[in-house]
mmCIF file of C-alpha atoms and ligand atoms in Angstrom:
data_model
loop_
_atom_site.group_PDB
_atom_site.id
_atom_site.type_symbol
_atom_site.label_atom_id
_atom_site.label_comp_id
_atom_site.label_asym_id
_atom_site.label_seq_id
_atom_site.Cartn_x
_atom_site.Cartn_y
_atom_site.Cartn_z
ATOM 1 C CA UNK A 1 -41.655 43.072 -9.496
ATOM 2 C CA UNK A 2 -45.380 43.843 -10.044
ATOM 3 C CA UNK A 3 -45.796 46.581 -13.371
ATOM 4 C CA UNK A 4 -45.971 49.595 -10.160
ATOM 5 C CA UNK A 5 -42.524 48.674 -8.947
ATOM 6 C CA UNK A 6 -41.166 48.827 -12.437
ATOM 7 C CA UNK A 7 -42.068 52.041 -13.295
ATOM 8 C CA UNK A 8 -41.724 53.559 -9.898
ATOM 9 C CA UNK A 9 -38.079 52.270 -10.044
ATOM 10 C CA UNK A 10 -37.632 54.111 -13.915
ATOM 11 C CA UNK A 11 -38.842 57.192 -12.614
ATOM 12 C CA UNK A 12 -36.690 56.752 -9.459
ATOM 13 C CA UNK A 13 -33.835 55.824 -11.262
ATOM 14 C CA UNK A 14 -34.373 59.282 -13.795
ATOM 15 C CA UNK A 15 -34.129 60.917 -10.589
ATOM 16 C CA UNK A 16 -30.957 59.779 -9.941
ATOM 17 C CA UNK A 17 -27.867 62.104 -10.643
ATOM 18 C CA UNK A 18 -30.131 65.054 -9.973
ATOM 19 C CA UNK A 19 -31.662 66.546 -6.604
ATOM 20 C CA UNK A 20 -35.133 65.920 -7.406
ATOM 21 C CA UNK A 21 -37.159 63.574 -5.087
ATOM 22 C CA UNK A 22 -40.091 61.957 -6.558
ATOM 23 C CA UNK A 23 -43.964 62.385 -5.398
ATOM 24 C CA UNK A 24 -45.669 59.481 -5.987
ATOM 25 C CA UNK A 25 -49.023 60.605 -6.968
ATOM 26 C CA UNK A 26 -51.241 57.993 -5.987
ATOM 27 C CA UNK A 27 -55.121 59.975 -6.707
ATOM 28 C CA UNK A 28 -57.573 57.446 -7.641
ATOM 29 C CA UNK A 29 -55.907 54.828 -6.752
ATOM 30 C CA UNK A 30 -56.535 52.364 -4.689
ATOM 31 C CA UNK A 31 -54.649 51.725 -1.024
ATOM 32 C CA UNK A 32 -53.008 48.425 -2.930
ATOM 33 C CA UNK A 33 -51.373 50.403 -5.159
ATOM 34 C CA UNK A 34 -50.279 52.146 -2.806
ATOM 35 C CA UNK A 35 -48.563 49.407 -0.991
ATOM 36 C CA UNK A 36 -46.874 48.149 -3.740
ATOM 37 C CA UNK A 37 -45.472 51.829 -4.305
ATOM 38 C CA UNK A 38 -44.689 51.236 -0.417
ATOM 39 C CA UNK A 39 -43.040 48.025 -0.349
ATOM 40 C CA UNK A 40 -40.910 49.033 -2.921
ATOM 41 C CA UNK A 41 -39.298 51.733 -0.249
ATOM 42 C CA UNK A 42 -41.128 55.009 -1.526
ATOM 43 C CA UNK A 43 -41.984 56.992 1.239
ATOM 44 C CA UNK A 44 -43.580 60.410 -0.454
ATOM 45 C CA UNK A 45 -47.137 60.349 -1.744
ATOM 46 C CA UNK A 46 -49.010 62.746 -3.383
ATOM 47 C CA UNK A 47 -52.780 63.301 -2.977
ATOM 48 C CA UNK A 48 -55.795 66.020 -3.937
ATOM 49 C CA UNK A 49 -58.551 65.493 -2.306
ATOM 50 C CA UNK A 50 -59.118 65.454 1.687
ATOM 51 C CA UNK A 51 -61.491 62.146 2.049
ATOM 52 C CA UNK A 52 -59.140 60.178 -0.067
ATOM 53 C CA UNK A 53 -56.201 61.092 1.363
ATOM 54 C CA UNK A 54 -57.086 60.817 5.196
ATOM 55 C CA UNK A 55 -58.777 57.391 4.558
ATOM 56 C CA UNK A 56 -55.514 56.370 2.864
ATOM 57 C CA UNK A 57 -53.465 58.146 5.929
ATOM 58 C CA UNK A 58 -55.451 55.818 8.296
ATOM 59 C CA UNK A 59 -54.891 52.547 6.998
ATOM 60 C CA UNK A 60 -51.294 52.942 5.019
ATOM 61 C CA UNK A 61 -47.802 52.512 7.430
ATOM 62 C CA UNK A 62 -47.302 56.241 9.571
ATOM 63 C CA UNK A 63 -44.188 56.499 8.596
ATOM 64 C CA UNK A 64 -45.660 57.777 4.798
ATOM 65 C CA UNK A 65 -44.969 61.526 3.757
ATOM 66 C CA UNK A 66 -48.273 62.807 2.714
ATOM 67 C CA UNK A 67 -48.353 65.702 0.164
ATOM 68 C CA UNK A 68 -51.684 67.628 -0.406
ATOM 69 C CA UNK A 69 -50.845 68.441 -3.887
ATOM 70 C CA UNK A 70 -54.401 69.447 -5.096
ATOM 71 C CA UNK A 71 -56.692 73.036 -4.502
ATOM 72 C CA UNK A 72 -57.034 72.532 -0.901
ATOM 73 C CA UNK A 73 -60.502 74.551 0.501
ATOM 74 C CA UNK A 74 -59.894 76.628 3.385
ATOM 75 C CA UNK A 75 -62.821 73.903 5.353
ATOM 76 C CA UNK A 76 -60.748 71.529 4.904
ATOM 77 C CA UNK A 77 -57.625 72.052 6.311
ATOM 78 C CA UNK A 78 -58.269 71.019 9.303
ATOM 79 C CA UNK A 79 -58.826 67.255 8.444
ATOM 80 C CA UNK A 80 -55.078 67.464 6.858
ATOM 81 C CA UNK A 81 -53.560 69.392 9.404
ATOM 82 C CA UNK A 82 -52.582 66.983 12.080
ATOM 83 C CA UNK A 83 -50.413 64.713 9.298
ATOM 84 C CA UNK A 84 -49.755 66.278 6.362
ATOM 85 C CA UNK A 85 -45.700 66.714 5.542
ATOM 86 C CA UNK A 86 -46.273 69.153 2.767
ATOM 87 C CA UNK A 87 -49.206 71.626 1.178
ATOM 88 C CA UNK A 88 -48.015 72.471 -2.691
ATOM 89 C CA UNK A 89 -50.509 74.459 -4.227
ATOM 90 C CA UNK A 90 -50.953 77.656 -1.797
ATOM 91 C CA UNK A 91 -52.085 80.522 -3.469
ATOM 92 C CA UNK A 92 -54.116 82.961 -1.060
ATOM 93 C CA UNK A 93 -53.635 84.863 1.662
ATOM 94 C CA UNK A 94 -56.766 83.495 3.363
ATOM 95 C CA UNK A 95 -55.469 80.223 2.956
ATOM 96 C CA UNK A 96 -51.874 80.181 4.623
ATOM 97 C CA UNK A 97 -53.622 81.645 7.256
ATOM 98 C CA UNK A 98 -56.507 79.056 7.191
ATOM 99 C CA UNK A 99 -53.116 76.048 7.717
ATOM 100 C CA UNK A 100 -51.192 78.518 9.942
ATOM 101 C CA UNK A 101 -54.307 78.470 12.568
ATOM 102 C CA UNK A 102 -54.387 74.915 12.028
ATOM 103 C CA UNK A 103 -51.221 73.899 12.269
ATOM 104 C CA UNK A 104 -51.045 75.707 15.452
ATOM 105 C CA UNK A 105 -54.362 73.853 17.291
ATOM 106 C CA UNK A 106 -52.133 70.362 16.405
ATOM 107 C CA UNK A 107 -48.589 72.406 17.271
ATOM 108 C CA UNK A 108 -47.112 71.872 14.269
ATOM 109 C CA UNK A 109 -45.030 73.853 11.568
ATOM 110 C CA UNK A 110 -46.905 73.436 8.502
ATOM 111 C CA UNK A 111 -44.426 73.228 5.181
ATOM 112 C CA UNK A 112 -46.173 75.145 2.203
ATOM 113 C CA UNK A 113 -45.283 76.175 -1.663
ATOM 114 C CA UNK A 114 -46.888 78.639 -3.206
ATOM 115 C CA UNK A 115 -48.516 78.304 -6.492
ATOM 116 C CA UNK A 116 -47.746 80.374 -9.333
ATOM 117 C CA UNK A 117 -49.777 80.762 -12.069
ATOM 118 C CA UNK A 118 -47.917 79.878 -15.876
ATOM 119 C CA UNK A 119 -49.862 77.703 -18.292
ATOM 120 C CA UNK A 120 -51.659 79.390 -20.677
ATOM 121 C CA UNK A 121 -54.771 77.617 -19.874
ATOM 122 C CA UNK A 122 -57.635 78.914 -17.985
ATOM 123 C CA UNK A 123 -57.152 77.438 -14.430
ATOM 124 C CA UNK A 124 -58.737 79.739 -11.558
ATOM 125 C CA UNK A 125 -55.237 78.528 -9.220
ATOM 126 C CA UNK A 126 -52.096 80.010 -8.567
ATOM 127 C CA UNK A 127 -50.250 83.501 -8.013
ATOM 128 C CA UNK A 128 -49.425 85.288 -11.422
ATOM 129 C CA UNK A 129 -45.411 85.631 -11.086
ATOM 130 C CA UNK A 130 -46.680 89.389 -10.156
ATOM 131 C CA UNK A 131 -49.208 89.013 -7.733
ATOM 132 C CA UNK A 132 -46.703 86.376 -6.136
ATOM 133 C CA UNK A 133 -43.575 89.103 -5.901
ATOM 134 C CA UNK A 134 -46.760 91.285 -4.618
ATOM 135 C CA UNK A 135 -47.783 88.887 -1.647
ATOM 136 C CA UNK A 136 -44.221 88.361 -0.414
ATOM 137 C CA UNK A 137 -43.455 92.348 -1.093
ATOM 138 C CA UNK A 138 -46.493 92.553 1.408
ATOM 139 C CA UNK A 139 -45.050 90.328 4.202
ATOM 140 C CA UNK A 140 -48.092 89.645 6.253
ATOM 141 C CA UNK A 141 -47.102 86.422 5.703
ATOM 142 C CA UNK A 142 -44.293 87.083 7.933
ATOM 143 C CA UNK A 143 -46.298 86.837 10.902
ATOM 144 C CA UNK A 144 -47.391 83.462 10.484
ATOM 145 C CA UNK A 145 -45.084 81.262 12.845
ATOM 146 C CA UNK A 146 -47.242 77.925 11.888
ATOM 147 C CA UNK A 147 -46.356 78.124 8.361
ATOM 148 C CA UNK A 148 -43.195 77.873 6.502
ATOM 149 C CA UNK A 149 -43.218 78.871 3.214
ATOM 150 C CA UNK A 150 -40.916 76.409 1.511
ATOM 151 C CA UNK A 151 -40.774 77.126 -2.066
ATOM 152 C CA UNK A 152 -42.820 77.305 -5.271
ATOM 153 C CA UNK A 153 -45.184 74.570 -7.022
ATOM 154 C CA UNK A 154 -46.446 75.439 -10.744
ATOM 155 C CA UNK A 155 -48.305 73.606 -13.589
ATOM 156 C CA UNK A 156 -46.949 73.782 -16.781
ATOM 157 C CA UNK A 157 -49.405 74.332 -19.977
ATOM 158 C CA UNK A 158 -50.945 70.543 -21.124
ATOM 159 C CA UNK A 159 -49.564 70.427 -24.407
ATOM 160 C CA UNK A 160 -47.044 68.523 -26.481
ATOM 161 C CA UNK A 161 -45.294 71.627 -27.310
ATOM 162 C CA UNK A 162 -41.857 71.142 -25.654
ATOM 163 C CA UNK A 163 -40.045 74.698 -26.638
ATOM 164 C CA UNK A 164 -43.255 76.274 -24.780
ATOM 165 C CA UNK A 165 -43.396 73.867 -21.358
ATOM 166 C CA UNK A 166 -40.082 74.331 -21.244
ATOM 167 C CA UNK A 167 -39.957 78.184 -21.671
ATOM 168 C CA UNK A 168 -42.393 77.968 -18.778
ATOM 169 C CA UNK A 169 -40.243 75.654 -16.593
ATOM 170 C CA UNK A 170 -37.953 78.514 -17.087
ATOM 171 C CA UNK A 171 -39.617 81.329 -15.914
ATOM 172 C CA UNK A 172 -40.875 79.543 -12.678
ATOM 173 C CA UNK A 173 -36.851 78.838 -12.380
ATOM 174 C CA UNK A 174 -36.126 82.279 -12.569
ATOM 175 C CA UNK A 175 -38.924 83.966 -10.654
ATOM 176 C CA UNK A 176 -37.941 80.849 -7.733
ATOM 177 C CA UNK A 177 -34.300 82.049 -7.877
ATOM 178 C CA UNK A 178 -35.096 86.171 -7.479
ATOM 179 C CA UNK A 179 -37.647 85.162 -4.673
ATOM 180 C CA UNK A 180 -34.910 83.118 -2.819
ATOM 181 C CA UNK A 181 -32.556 85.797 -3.029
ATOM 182 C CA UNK A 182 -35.291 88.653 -2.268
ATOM 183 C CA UNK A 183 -36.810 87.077 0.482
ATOM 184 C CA UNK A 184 -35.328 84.128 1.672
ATOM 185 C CA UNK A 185 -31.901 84.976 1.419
ATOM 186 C CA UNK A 186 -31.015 84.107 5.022
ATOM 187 C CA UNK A 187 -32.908 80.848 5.556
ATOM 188 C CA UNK A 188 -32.255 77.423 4.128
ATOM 189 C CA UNK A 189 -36.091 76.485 4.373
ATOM 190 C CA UNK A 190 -36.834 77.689 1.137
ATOM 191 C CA UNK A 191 -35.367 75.274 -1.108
ATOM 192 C CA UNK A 192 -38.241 73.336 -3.347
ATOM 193 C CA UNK A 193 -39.199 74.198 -7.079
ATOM 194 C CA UNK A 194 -42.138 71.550 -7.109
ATOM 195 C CA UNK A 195 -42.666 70.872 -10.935
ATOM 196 C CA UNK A 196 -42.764 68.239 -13.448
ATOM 197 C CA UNK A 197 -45.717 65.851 -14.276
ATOM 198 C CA UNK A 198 -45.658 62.580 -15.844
ATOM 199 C CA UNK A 199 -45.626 63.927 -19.494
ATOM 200 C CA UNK A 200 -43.322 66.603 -18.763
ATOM 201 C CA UNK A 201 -41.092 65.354 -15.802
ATOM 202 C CA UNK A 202 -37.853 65.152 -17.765
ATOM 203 C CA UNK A 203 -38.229 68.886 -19.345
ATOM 204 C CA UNK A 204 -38.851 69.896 -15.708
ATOM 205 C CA UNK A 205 -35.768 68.152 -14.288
ATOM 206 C CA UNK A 206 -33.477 70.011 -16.785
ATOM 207 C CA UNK A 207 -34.710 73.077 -15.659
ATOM 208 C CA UNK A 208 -33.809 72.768 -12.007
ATOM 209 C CA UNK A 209 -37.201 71.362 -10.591
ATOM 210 C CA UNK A 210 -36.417 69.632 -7.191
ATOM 211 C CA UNK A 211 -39.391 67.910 -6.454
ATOM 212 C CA UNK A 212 -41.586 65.978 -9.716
ATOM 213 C CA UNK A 213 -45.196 64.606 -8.583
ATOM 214 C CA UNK A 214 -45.795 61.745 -10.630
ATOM 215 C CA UNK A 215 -48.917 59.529 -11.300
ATOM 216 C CA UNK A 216 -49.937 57.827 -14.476
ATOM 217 C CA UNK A 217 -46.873 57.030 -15.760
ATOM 218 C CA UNK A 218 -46.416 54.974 -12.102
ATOM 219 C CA UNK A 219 -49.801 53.898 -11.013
ATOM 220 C CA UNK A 220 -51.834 53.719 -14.389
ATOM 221 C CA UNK A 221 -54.699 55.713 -16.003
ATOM 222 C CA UNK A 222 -56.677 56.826 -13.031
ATOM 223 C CA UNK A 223 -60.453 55.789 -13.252
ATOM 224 C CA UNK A 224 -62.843 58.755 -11.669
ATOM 225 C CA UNK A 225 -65.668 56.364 -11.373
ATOM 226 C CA UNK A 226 -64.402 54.602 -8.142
HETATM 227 C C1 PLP B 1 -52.713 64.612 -10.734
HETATM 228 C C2 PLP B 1 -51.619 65.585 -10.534
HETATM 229 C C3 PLP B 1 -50.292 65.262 -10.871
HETATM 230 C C4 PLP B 1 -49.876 63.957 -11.519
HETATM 231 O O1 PLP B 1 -50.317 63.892 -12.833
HETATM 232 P P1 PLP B 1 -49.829 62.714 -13.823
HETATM 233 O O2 PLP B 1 -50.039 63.289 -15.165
HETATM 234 O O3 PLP B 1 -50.704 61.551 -13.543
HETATM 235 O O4 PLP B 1 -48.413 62.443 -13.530
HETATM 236 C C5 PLP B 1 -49.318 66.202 -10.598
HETATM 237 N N1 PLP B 1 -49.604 67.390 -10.037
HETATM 238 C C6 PLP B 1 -50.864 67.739 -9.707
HETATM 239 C C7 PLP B 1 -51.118 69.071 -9.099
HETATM 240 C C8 PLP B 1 -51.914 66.854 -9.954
HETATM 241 O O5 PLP B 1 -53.167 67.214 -9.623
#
């Protein structure tokens, strides 16, 4: 086993016992590592930016789950649109309807989380818990047919504090739980609490995260040079 597969199979293995499926974040990295990720049997990848991830979608096996886990630009969706199995990090209006328009050119049903906003760090992304409860209070989002909003994605604050990233897992838990049962009460689609990174994975899977994305601890330190 090459150093990937062993730590792919750890993480996998963490999984285990819980309902959480892994996202292999592979950003940065190159297709090889990929492969090896691949060859091991994981399916899901995880990817930010558009370029990268449609070169890697051309040359990697088709039957790969691609996950746009990054800010996605409304421009851009369209180059993602044809392939992509999942969207994680929605968090406007303009943009759902950006993928739903998109989705519906390549007659497709678009899977999407919503973002919320927790960390105490100044990122620009994500709903506040309020303006989320806000935007699904709203419902225009209703009338998109080409979208399926499929649960909630959140960053948790970079910090070694544990007590706080987990206080955070928690309230993502509990604002996921009152939007199933406000909203999404009578359809199974929304069932996915994306959270959990590689320093904070096992916090997030105690706190009910379904869905961890992955990288470093799998793949390496990325290098932003290449
Ligand atoms: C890069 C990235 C990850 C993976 O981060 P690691 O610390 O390498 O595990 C997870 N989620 C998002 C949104 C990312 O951009």
């Amino acid at each position: 086993m090459t150093e990937i597969q062993t730590f792919l199979k750890q993480v996998v293995d963490e999984t285990k016992g819980t309902t959480a499926k892994l996202v292999a974040v592979s950003k940065y990295h190159p297709v090889e590592s990929l492969r090896e990720a691949y060859d091991c049997g994981q399916r899901v990848f995880g990817e930010s930016h558009v370029q990268e991830l449609c070169m890697k979608y051309d040359v990697l096996p088709k039957d790969i789950q691609w996950h746009f886990i990054g800010h996605l630009q409304t421009n851009k969706v369209k180059y993602i649109a044809p392939f992509v199995s999942l969207i994680h990090a929605v968090d406007t209006m303009k943009l759902l309807c950006e993928i739903n328009k998109q989705a519906m050119k390549n007659d497709r049903v678009i899977p999407c989380l919503l973002q919320v906003h927790i960390a105490k760090e100044e990122t620009k992304f994500g709903f506040t818990p309020q303006e989320l409860l806000s935007f699904l209070e709203e419902g225009e989002w209703r009338n998109l047919n080409n979208v399926k909003i499929s649960g909630i994605m959140c960053m948790a604050t970079n910090t070694d504090d544990e007590q706080q990233i987990r206080t955070e897992f928690k309230t993502v838990k509990q604002l996921y739980d009152q939007v199933k049962n406000q909203y999404f009460n009578d359809c199974d689609c929304f069932s996915e609490l994306s959270m959990g990174m590689s320093h904070d994975y096992h916090i997030a899977l105690q706190e009910g995260s379904t869905m961890i994305r992955v990288g470093s601890k799998i793949f390496g330190a990325r290098n932003y040079e290449t």
